[in-house]
Amino acid sequence: MSDTKTIDIIVPCYNEEDNVEKFFYAVREVEKLIEGYSFNYIFIDDGSSDGTLDVIKKIADRMVADVTSVKYISFSRNFGKEAAMVAGLKTSAKGSNDYAVIIDADLQHPPELIKDMIARMEADESVDCVAARRVSRKGEPKIRSAFARAFYKIMNRYSDIEIVDGAVDFRLMSHRMVKAIASMPETQRFSKGIFAWVGFKTEWIEFENVKRLSGESKWTVWGLTRYAIDGFIDFADSPLKFLGAFGGVVAAGSGIYFVIEIVKTLVMGKDTPGYASTICLILFFGGIIIAILGLIGEYIGRMYLETKCRPVYVEKESNIDEE
Ligand code: UDP
Ligand code: MG
């Protein structure tokens, strides 16, 4: 019973050649501080165009003599962090570890927190997940923080799931939770939503924002906007319900208006003015219809992609033996 427990450390890496090694040794230091647990590493090279994969392989080679296992999967191109996380989680789900941690390679997720996460996990039998939450967004562009806040507000108000503001993808999960996540077949993934959707009791640990070790964040303004829209559409069908109701109200309104016009014409005879207001109404509803079609198109587009059942990522090479 008092055997060593094993934890898979899942690390998505995209162009992190300067960070991976420092990151790895920083986590190993933390491992030394935690008794009764041993870490295994799963690096996912998300189609990096720099030497990230070489650095990972070097680490893996060096660790062969060690009991620590360092696995890696390298993608054929950049598939995005979501895909990288899935690859790591799937690998972990197949193994026989006790827990898995997802953590960024740029040391923006302080590895020391893993210790607290484990303590919190062990303290309560019913807890399956301990996740990190940023309490400050220091060092981040103001505009990004503002948009992020607005996104969480809207998301929590209108979608089926609750997403905690400041929640990052840094979390410790039980094996059964990892298995649940890995078994979700959707190809367009919004992990923040999936983590919440699978349920399980989650505890939160707060931490201060840390600057990335080296390099730049991979997020562009457009990338973040898409991410927010994707996340919302993945987990909310309220926009569609709202549109249905809205369409009904508009149709009823125009019906009433039509009747009023007929009555007016019958009682007071015909009058021609009203040209400007007619054009205004046409433009107004034309615009609304286009917007609605666009929104419906978003959902249909996703259904289209989902029905193609494409894999989330394509592996180029890996040191994991598939049986
Ligand atoms: N990442 C990835 N694929 C991508 C973009 C990012 O695997 O397409 C990894 C990246 O290497 C890092 C983590 O995801 O380990 C977080 O990325 P980043 O630091 O750019 O995001 P931020 O911290 O700004 O949210
Ligand atoms: Mg980062």
mmCIF file of C-alpha atoms and ligand atoms in Angstrom:
data_model
loop_
_atom_site.group_PDB
_atom_site.id
_atom_site.type_symbol
_atom_site.label_atom_id
_atom_site.label_comp_id
_atom_site.label_asym_id
_atom_site.label_seq_id
_atom_site.Cartn_x
_atom_site.Cartn_y
_atom_site.Cartn_z
ATOM 1 C CA MET A 1 0.000 0.000 0.000
ATOM 2 C CA SER A 2 2.772 2.447 0.838
ATOM 3 C CA ASP A 3 4.361 1.859 -2.554
ATOM 4 C CA THR A 4 5.679 4.759 -4.512
ATOM 5 C CA LYS A 5 2.964 6.463 -6.493
ATOM 6 C CA THR A 6 3.641 7.522 -10.027
ATOM 7 C CA ILE A 7 2.763 10.770 -11.707
ATOM 8 C CA ASP A 8 2.895 11.474 -15.424
ATOM 9 C CA ILE A 9 4.092 14.968 -16.197
ATOM 10 C CA ILE A 10 2.553 15.998 -19.513
ATOM 11 C CA VAL A 11 4.350 18.863 -21.228
ATOM 12 C CA PRO A 12 3.132 20.420 -24.486
ATOM 13 C CA CYS A 13 6.073 22.094 -26.226
ATOM 14 C CA TYR A 14 6.049 24.324 -29.245
ATOM 15 C CA ASN A 15 9.333 26.008 -30.078
ATOM 16 C CA GLU A 16 10.650 25.764 -26.542
ATOM 17 C CA GLU A 17 14.253 24.718 -27.244
ATOM 18 C CA ASP A 18 15.615 27.236 -24.735
ATOM 19 C CA ASN A 19 13.162 26.247 -22.029
ATOM 20 C CA VAL A 20 12.656 22.488 -22.119
ATOM 21 C CA GLU A 21 15.862 21.506 -20.395
ATOM 22 C CA LYS A 22 15.634 24.160 -17.685
ATOM 23 C CA PHE A 23 12.044 23.183 -17.191
ATOM 24 C CA PHE A 24 12.895 19.499 -16.908
ATOM 25 C CA TYR A 25 15.538 20.026 -14.249
ATOM 26 C CA ALA A 26 13.333 22.445 -12.347
ATOM 27 C CA VAL A 27 10.648 19.760 -12.125
ATOM 28 C CA ARG A 28 13.207 17.116 -11.143
ATOM 29 C CA GLU A 29 14.236 19.359 -8.246
ATOM 30 C CA VAL A 30 10.641 19.476 -7.125
ATOM 31 C CA GLU A 31 10.398 15.708 -7.448
ATOM 32 C CA LYS A 32 13.217 15.347 -4.931
ATOM 33 C CA LEU A 33 11.204 17.334 -2.406
ATOM 34 C CA ILE A 34 8.234 15.028 -2.648
ATOM 35 C CA GLU A 35 8.572 11.713 -0.893
ATOM 36 C CA GLY A 36 6.776 8.620 -2.038
ATOM 37 C CA TYR A 37 6.157 9.805 -5.583
ATOM 38 C CA SER A 38 8.080 9.313 -8.769
ATOM 39 C CA PHE A 39 7.578 11.323 -11.925
ATOM 40 C CA ASN A 40 7.485 10.096 -15.505
ATOM 41 C CA TYR A 41 7.544 12.586 -18.322
ATOM 42 C CA ILE A 42 5.550 12.800 -21.506
ATOM 43 C CA PHE A 43 6.804 15.561 -23.781
ATOM 44 C CA ILE A 44 4.736 16.476 -26.789
ATOM 45 C CA ASP A 45 6.613 18.306 -29.483
ATOM 46 C CA ASP A 46 3.842 20.140 -31.258
ATOM 47 C CA GLY A 47 5.575 20.402 -34.625
ATOM 48 C CA SER A 48 8.255 22.800 -33.400
ATOM 49 C CA SER A 49 10.383 24.394 -36.088
ATOM 50 C CA ASP A 50 13.362 24.850 -33.753
ATOM 51 C CA GLY A 51 15.489 22.274 -31.920
ATOM 52 C CA THR A 52 12.859 21.395 -29.294
ATOM 53 C CA LEU A 53 12.627 17.754 -30.351
ATOM 54 C CA ASP A 54 16.411 17.317 -30.243
ATOM 55 C CA VAL A 55 16.514 18.691 -26.731
ATOM 56 C CA ILE A 56 13.710 16.347 -25.672
ATOM 57 C CA LYS A 57 15.476 13.361 -27.238
ATOM 58 C CA LYS A 58 18.690 14.310 -25.452
ATOM 59 C CA ILE A 59 16.832 14.363 -22.159
ATOM 60 C CA ALA A 60 15.187 11.013 -22.957
ATOM 61 C CA ASP A 61 18.553 9.433 -23.824
ATOM 62 C CA ARG A 62 20.118 10.720 -20.653
ATOM 63 C CA MET A 63 17.309 9.265 -18.587
ATOM 64 C CA VAL A 64 17.499 5.749 -20.027
ATOM 65 C CA ALA A 65 19.706 4.587 -17.170
ATOM 66 C CA ASP A 66 17.446 6.300 -14.666
ATOM 67 C CA VAL A 67 14.187 4.810 -13.434
ATOM 68 C CA THR A 68 12.479 7.934 -14.675
ATOM 69 C CA SER A 69 10.841 7.358 -18.003
ATOM 70 C CA VAL A 70 10.852 10.151 -20.531
ATOM 71 C CA LYS A 71 8.445 9.566 -23.364
ATOM 72 C CA TYR A 72 7.902 11.860 -26.262
ATOM 73 C CA ILE A 73 5.575 12.228 -29.193
ATOM 74 C CA SER A 74 6.424 14.531 -32.038
ATOM 75 C CA PHE A 75 3.698 15.849 -34.343
ATOM 76 C CA SER A 76 3.999 16.138 -38.103
ATOM 77 C CA ARG A 77 3.113 19.841 -37.861
ATOM 78 C CA ASN A 78 1.850 22.331 -35.330
ATOM 79 C CA PHE A 79 -1.577 21.126 -34.218
ATOM 80 C CA GLY A 80 -1.995 23.487 -31.271
ATOM 81 C CA LYS A 81 -1.754 23.076 -27.533
ATOM 82 C CA GLU A 82 -5.155 21.395 -27.278
ATOM 83 C CA ALA A 83 -3.978 18.578 -29.539
ATOM 84 C CA ALA A 84 -0.703 18.302 -27.645
ATOM 85 C CA MET A 85 -2.568 17.952 -24.358
ATOM 86 C CA VAL A 86 -4.832 15.261 -25.786
ATOM 87 C CA ALA A 87 -1.842 13.273 -27.007
ATOM 88 C CA GLY A 88 -0.303 13.448 -23.540
ATOM 89 C CA LEU A 89 -3.530 12.557 -21.780
ATOM 90 C CA LYS A 90 -4.182 9.612 -24.087
ATOM 91 C CA THR A 91 -0.709 8.266 -23.453
ATOM 92 C CA SER A 92 -1.176 8.716 -19.731
ATOM 93 C CA ALA A 93 -4.613 7.087 -19.804
ATOM 94 C CA LYS A 94 -3.095 3.933 -21.295
ATOM 95 C CA GLY A 95 -0.463 3.689 -18.567
ATOM 96 C CA SER A 96 -0.805 2.522 -15.006
ATOM 97 C CA ASN A 97 0.142 5.723 -13.217
ATOM 98 C CA ASP A 98 -1.760 7.139 -10.277
ATOM 99 C CA TYR A 99 -1.922 10.743 -11.399
ATOM 100 C CA ALA A 100 -1.114 13.036 -14.271
ATOM 101 C CA VAL A 101 -0.073 16.679 -14.317
ATOM 102 C CA ILE A 102 -0.381 18.988 -17.301
ATOM 103 C CA ILE A 103 2.132 21.802 -17.193
ATOM 104 C CA ASP A 104 3.589 24.411 -19.589
ATOM 105 C CA ALA A 105 7.206 24.132 -20.672
ATOM 106 C CA ASP A 106 8.001 27.833 -20.232
ATOM 107 C CA LEU A 107 7.996 27.688 -16.400
ATOM 108 C CA GLN A 108 4.993 29.978 -16.254
ATOM 109 C CA HIS A 109 3.419 27.238 -14.193
ATOM 110 C CA PRO A 110 5.585 27.038 -11.067
ATOM 111 C CA PRO A 111 6.575 23.353 -10.657
ATOM 112 C CA GLU A 112 6.718 23.797 -6.858
ATOM 113 C CA LEU A 113 2.953 23.917 -6.927
ATOM 114 C CA ILE A 114 2.901 20.217 -7.803
ATOM 115 C CA LYS A 115 3.867 19.509 -4.217
ATOM 116 C CA ASP A 116 0.899 21.461 -2.864
ATOM 117 C CA MET A 117 -1.348 19.861 -5.442
ATOM 118 C CA ILE A 118 -0.391 16.388 -4.300
ATOM 119 C CA ALA A 119 -0.910 17.356 -0.676
ATOM 120 C CA ARG A 120 -4.377 18.677 -1.452
ATOM 121 C CA MET A 121 -5.214 15.597 -3.490
ATOM 122 C CA GLU A 122 -4.127 13.221 -0.731
ATOM 123 C CA ALA A 123 -5.867 15.186 2.002
ATOM 124 C CA ASP A 124 -9.293 14.451 0.606
ATOM 125 C CA GLU A 125 -10.334 11.112 -0.865
ATOM 126 C CA SER A 126 -13.152 12.663 -2.857
ATOM 127 C CA VAL A 127 -10.915 15.082 -4.764
ATOM 128 C CA ASP A 128 -9.946 13.971 -8.275
ATOM 129 C CA CYS A 129 -8.351 17.120 -9.521
ATOM 130 C CA VAL A 130 -6.317 19.982 -8.141
ATOM 131 C CA ALA A 131 -6.032 22.826 -10.594
ATOM 132 C CA ALA A 132 -4.112 26.076 -10.611
ATOM 133 C CA ARG A 133 -5.704 29.465 -10.885
ATOM 134 C CA ARG A 134 -3.871 32.688 -11.632
ATOM 135 C CA VAL A 135 -4.875 35.401 -9.219
ATOM 136 C CA SER A 136 -3.023 38.164 -11.015
ATOM 137 C CA ARG A 137 -2.481 38.784 -14.656
ATOM 138 C CA LYS A 138 0.605 40.890 -14.051
ATOM 139 C CA GLY A 139 2.930 41.164 -17.014
ATOM 140 C CA GLU A 140 0.123 40.443 -19.411
ATOM 141 C CA PRO A 141 -1.200 43.055 -21.837
ATOM 142 C CA LYS A 142 -4.136 44.915 -20.211
ATOM 143 C CA ILE A 143 -6.337 44.429 -23.204
ATOM 144 C CA ARG A 144 -5.827 40.655 -23.099
ATOM 145 C CA SER A 145 -6.826 40.539 -19.426
ATOM 146 C CA ALA A 146 -9.923 42.601 -20.111
ATOM 147 C CA PHE A 147 -11.022 40.335 -22.934
ATOM 148 C CA ALA A 148 -10.293 37.237 -20.883
ATOM 149 C CA ARG A 149 -12.465 38.523 -18.032
ATOM 150 C CA ALA A 150 -15.318 39.331 -20.389
ATOM 151 C CA PHE A 151 -15.021 35.883 -21.941
ATOM 152 C CA TYR A 152 -15.320 34.082 -18.597
ATOM 153 C CA LYS A 153 -18.304 36.214 -17.624
ATOM 154 C CA ILE A 154 -20.176 35.440 -20.838
ATOM 155 C CA MET A 155 -19.131 31.804 -20.806
ATOM 156 C CA ASN A 156 -20.359 31.192 -17.282
ATOM 157 C CA ARG A 157 -23.597 33.032 -17.867
ATOM 158 C CA TYR A 158 -24.596 31.330 -21.083
ATOM 159 C CA SER A 159 -22.927 27.958 -21.342
ATOM 160 C CA ASP A 160 -23.718 24.706 -19.592
ATOM 161 C CA ILE A 161 -20.485 24.587 -17.674
ATOM 162 C CA GLU A 162 -18.708 26.734 -15.124
ATOM 163 C CA ILE A 163 -15.220 27.893 -16.002
ATOM 164 C CA VAL A 164 -13.222 29.514 -13.244
ATOM 165 C CA ASP A 165 -11.686 32.877 -14.118
ATOM 166 C CA GLY A 166 -7.907 32.652 -14.248
ATOM 167 C CA ALA A 167 -7.944 28.867 -14.533
ATOM 168 C CA VAL A 168 -4.905 27.722 -16.488
ATOM 169 C CA ASP A 169 -4.243 24.296 -17.941
ATOM 170 C CA PHE A 170 -1.930 23.450 -15.042
ATOM 171 C CA ARG A 171 -3.556 20.670 -13.043
ATOM 172 C CA LEU A 172 -3.081 17.401 -11.242
ATOM 173 C CA MET A 173 -5.650 14.737 -12.080
ATOM 174 C CA SER A 174 -6.464 11.253 -10.912
ATOM 175 C CA HIS A 175 -6.024 8.429 -13.393
ATOM 176 C CA ARG A 176 -9.759 7.919 -13.691
ATOM 177 C CA MET A 177 -10.291 11.564 -14.581
ATOM 178 C CA VAL A 178 -7.535 11.381 -17.207
ATOM 179 C CA LYS A 179 -9.222 8.312 -18.654
ATOM 180 C CA ALA A 180 -12.539 10.110 -18.806
ATOM 181 C CA ILE A 181 -11.004 13.041 -20.664
ATOM 182 C CA ALA A 182 -9.023 10.840 -23.029
ATOM 183 C CA SER A 183 -12.158 8.904 -23.911
ATOM 184 C CA MET A 184 -13.990 11.959 -25.203
ATOM 185 C CA PRO A 185 -14.113 11.526 -28.950
ATOM 186 C CA GLU A 186 -14.584 15.096 -30.131
ATOM 187 C CA THR A 187 -11.913 16.358 -32.419
ATOM 188 C CA GLN A 188 -12.320 20.069 -31.796
ATOM 189 C CA ARG A 189 -11.402 20.390 -28.208
ATOM 190 C CA PHE A 190 -11.677 23.128 -25.669
ATOM 191 C CA SER A 191 -9.940 21.636 -22.665
ATOM 192 C CA LYS A 192 -11.013 24.232 -20.150
ATOM 193 C CA GLY A 193 -14.569 23.185 -20.924
ATOM 194 C CA ILE A 194 -13.812 19.473 -21.079
ATOM 195 C CA PHE A 195 -12.133 19.508 -17.664
ATOM 196 C CA ALA A 196 -15.281 21.030 -16.215
ATOM 197 C CA TRP A 197 -17.633 18.849 -18.243
ATOM 198 C CA VAL A 198 -16.250 15.484 -17.080
ATOM 199 C CA GLY A 199 -17.102 16.481 -13.548
ATOM 200 C CA PHE A 200 -15.130 15.132 -10.557
ATOM 201 C CA LYS A 201 -14.414 17.256 -7.528
ATOM 202 C CA THR A 202 -11.833 19.909 -8.300
ATOM 203 C CA GLU A 203 -9.904 21.973 -5.793
ATOM 204 C CA TRP A 204 -8.189 25.229 -6.727
ATOM 205 C CA ILE A 205 -4.741 26.461 -5.858
ATOM 206 C CA GLU A 206 -3.940 30.100 -6.483
ATOM 207 C CA PHE A 207 -0.692 31.462 -7.825
ATOM 208 C CA GLU A 208 0.771 34.720 -9.081
ATOM 209 C CA ASN A 209 1.416 35.141 -12.762
ATOM 210 C CA VAL A 210 5.017 34.458 -13.769
ATOM 211 C CA LYS A 211 6.786 35.732 -16.866
ATOM 212 C CA ARG A 212 7.698 33.137 -19.465
ATOM 213 C CA LEU A 213 11.295 31.913 -19.241
ATOM 214 C CA SER A 214 12.287 32.793 -22.760
ATOM 215 C CA GLY A 215 10.618 33.354 -26.090
ATOM 216 C CA GLU A 216 7.195 34.792 -26.753
ATOM 217 C CA SER A 217 3.703 33.585 -26.032
ATOM 218 C CA LYS A 218 2.345 31.728 -29.034
ATOM 219 C CA TRP A 219 -1.004 33.388 -28.764
ATOM 220 C CA THR A 220 -1.934 36.061 -31.244
ATOM 221 C CA VAL A 221 -4.931 38.343 -30.801
ATOM 222 C CA TRP A 222 -6.751 36.500 -33.575
ATOM 223 C CA GLY A 223 -5.762 33.134 -32.120
ATOM 224 C CA LEU A 224 -7.185 34.057 -28.719
ATOM 225 C CA THR A 225 -10.370 35.414 -30.279
ATOM 226 C CA ARG A 226 -10.905 32.164 -32.191
ATOM 227 C CA TYR A 227 -10.163 30.212 -29.039
ATOM 228 C CA ALA A 228 -12.807 32.156 -27.132
ATOM 229 C CA ILE A 229 -15.416 31.731 -29.877
ATOM 230 C CA ASP A 230 -14.603 28.029 -30.217
ATOM 231 C CA GLY A 231 -14.858 27.514 -26.487
ATOM 232 C CA PHE A 232 -18.174 29.253 -26.310
ATOM 233 C CA ILE A 233 -19.707 27.417 -29.236
ATOM 234 C CA ASP A 234 -18.411 24.072 -28.004
ATOM 235 C CA PHE A 235 -20.196 24.308 -24.732
ATOM 236 C CA ALA A 236 -23.183 26.541 -25.305
ATOM 237 C CA ASP A 237 -26.255 26.057 -27.366
ATOM 238 C CA SER A 238 -27.992 29.024 -25.775
ATOM 239 C CA PRO A 239 -27.149 31.302 -28.755
ATOM 240 C CA LEU A 240 -29.225 28.999 -30.951
ATOM 241 C CA LYS A 241 -32.103 28.960 -28.488
ATOM 242 C CA PHE A 242 -31.894 32.721 -28.219
ATOM 243 C CA LEU A 243 -32.030 33.066 -32.003
ATOM 244 C CA GLY A 244 -35.115 30.868 -32.159
ATOM 245 C CA ALA A 245 -36.892 33.045 -29.622
ATOM 246 C CA PHE A 246 -35.681 36.210 -31.289
ATOM 247 C CA GLY A 247 -36.906 35.047 -34.705
ATOM 248 C CA GLY A 248 -40.310 34.240 -33.202
ATOM 249 C CA VAL A 249 -40.644 37.677 -31.632
ATOM 250 C CA VAL A 250 -39.617 39.433 -34.850
ATOM 251 C CA ALA A 251 -42.048 37.346 -36.905
ATOM 252 C CA ALA A 252 -44.910 38.023 -34.492
ATOM 253 C CA GLY A 253 -44.014 41.719 -34.418
ATOM 254 C CA SER A 254 -44.036 42.030 -38.185
ATOM 255 C CA GLY A 255 -47.350 40.142 -38.356
ATOM 256 C CA ILE A 256 -48.941 42.624 -35.988
ATOM 257 C CA TYR A 257 -47.415 45.510 -37.922
ATOM 258 C CA PHE A 258 -48.824 44.088 -41.164
ATOM 259 C CA VAL A 259 -52.320 43.909 -39.721
ATOM 260 C CA ILE A 260 -52.050 47.481 -38.440
ATOM 261 C CA GLU A 261 -50.965 48.655 -41.918
ATOM 262 C CA ILE A 262 -53.893 46.897 -43.615
ATOM 263 C CA VAL A 263 -56.370 48.360 -41.164
ATOM 264 C CA LYS A 264 -54.803 51.805 -41.637
ATOM 265 C CA THR A 265 -55.017 51.566 -45.422
ATOM 266 C CA LEU A 266 -58.634 50.438 -45.285
ATOM 267 C CA VAL A 267 -59.667 53.187 -42.911
ATOM 268 C CA MET A 268 -57.539 56.126 -44.118
ATOM 269 C CA GLY A 269 -56.763 55.214 -47.716
ATOM 270 C CA LYS A 270 -53.330 54.796 -49.238
ATOM 271 C CA ASP A 271 -50.393 56.993 -48.451
ATOM 272 C CA THR A 272 -46.956 56.688 -49.987
ATOM 273 C CA PRO A 273 -44.505 58.080 -47.398
ATOM 274 C CA GLY A 274 -42.475 55.578 -45.410
ATOM 275 C CA TYR A 275 -39.830 54.915 -48.012
ATOM 276 C CA ALA A 276 -36.913 55.717 -45.681
ATOM 277 C CA SER A 277 -38.210 53.651 -42.817
ATOM 278 C CA THR A 278 -38.783 50.710 -45.157
ATOM 279 C CA ILE A 279 -35.191 50.799 -46.342
ATOM 280 C CA CYS A 280 -34.017 51.082 -42.742
ATOM 281 C CA LEU A 281 -36.000 48.047 -41.733
ATOM 282 C CA ILE A 282 -34.744 46.024 -44.690
ATOM 283 C CA LEU A 283 -31.150 46.876 -43.890
ATOM 284 C CA PHE A 284 -31.649 46.230 -40.196
ATOM 285 C CA PHE A 285 -33.112 42.803 -40.681
ATOM 286 C CA GLY A 286 -30.759 42.010 -43.543
ATOM 287 C CA GLY A 287 -27.879 42.616 -41.172
ATOM 288 C CA ILE A 288 -29.400 40.570 -38.413
ATOM 289 C CA ILE A 289 -30.106 37.690 -40.776
ATOM 290 C CA ILE A 290 -26.549 37.657 -42.048
ATOM 291 C CA ALA A 291 -25.237 37.669 -38.487
ATOM 292 C CA ILE A 292 -27.563 34.832 -37.536
ATOM 293 C CA LEU A 293 -26.576 32.817 -40.587
ATOM 294 C CA GLY A 294 -22.949 33.346 -39.690
ATOM 295 C CA LEU A 295 -23.550 32.068 -36.185
ATOM 296 C CA ILE A 296 -25.485 29.051 -37.422
ATOM 297 C CA GLY A 297 -22.676 28.526 -39.908
ATOM 298 C CA GLU A 298 -20.246 28.274 -36.990
ATOM 299 C CA TYR A 299 -22.204 25.375 -35.558
ATOM 300 C CA ILE A 300 -22.665 23.685 -38.920
ATOM 301 C CA GLY A 301 -18.974 24.129 -39.667
ATOM 302 C CA ARG A 302 -18.152 22.335 -36.459
ATOM 303 C CA MET A 303 -20.580 19.540 -37.216
ATOM 304 C CA TYR A 304 -18.947 19.183 -40.605
ATOM 305 C CA LEU A 305 -15.481 18.963 -39.107
ATOM 306 C CA GLU A 306 -16.674 16.602 -36.373
ATOM 307 C CA THR A 307 -18.340 14.244 -38.862
ATOM 308 C CA LYS A 308 -15.116 13.926 -40.813
ATOM 309 C CA CYS A 309 -13.690 12.232 -37.708
ATOM 310 C CA ARG A 310 -10.215 13.406 -38.440
ATOM 311 C CA PRO A 311 -7.622 12.605 -35.821
ATOM 312 C CA VAL A 312 -6.765 15.455 -33.486
ATOM 313 C CA TYR A 313 -3.089 15.207 -34.413
ATOM 314 C CA VAL A 314 -0.710 13.223 -36.592
ATOM 315 C CA GLU A 315 2.316 11.634 -35.034
ATOM 316 C CA LYS A 316 5.637 11.866 -36.822
ATOM 317 C CA GLU A 317 7.791 10.020 -34.352
ATOM 318 C CA SER A 318 7.741 8.854 -30.783
ATOM 319 C CA ASN A 319 9.619 6.604 -28.380
ATOM 320 C CA ILE A 320 6.453 4.975 -27.111
ATOM 321 C CA ASP A 321 5.964 1.355 -28.135
ATOM 322 C CA GLU A 322 2.440 0.733 -29.278
ATOM 323 C CA GLU A 323 1.335 -2.761 -28.684
HETATM 324 N N1 UDP B 1 2.102 25.224 -26.987
HETATM 325 C C1 UDP B 1 1.902 24.109 -27.799
HETATM 326 N N2 UDP B 1 1.399 24.293 -29.059
HETATM 327 C C2 UDP B 1 1.059 25.521 -29.543
HETATM 328 C C3 UDP B 1 1.231 26.631 -28.684
HETATM 329 C C4 UDP B 1 1.743 26.462 -27.420
HETATM 330 O O1 UDP B 1 2.195 22.982 -27.413
HETATM 331 O O2 UDP B 1 0.629 25.602 -30.682
HETATM 332 C C5 UDP B 1 2.659 25.043 -25.630
HETATM 333 C C6 UDP B 1 3.845 25.938 -25.325
HETATM 334 O O3 UDP B 1 5.052 25.351 -25.736
HETATM 335 C C7 UDP B 1 3.757 26.080 -23.810
HETATM 336 C C8 UDP B 1 2.253 26.048 -23.559
HETATM 337 O O4 UDP B 1 1.680 25.409 -24.691
HETATM 338 O O5 UDP B 1 4.376 24.993 -23.147
HETATM 339 C C9 UDP B 1 1.660 27.423 -23.358
HETATM 340 O O6 UDP B 1 1.936 28.249 -24.488
HETATM 341 P P1 UDP B 1 2.220 29.799 -24.358
HETATM 342 O O7 UDP B 1 3.252 30.044 -23.306
HETATM 343 O O8 UDP B 1 2.530 30.304 -25.709
HETATM 344 O O9 UDP B 1 0.804 30.355 -23.900
HETATM 345 P P2 UDP B 1 0.497 31.382 -22.687
HETATM 346 O O10 UDP B 1 1.360 30.976 -21.529
HETATM 347 O O11 UDP B 1 0.835 32.721 -23.197
HETATM 348 O O12 UDP B 1 -0.954 31.193 -22.421
HETATM 349 MG MG MG B 2 3.353 30.617 -21.481
#
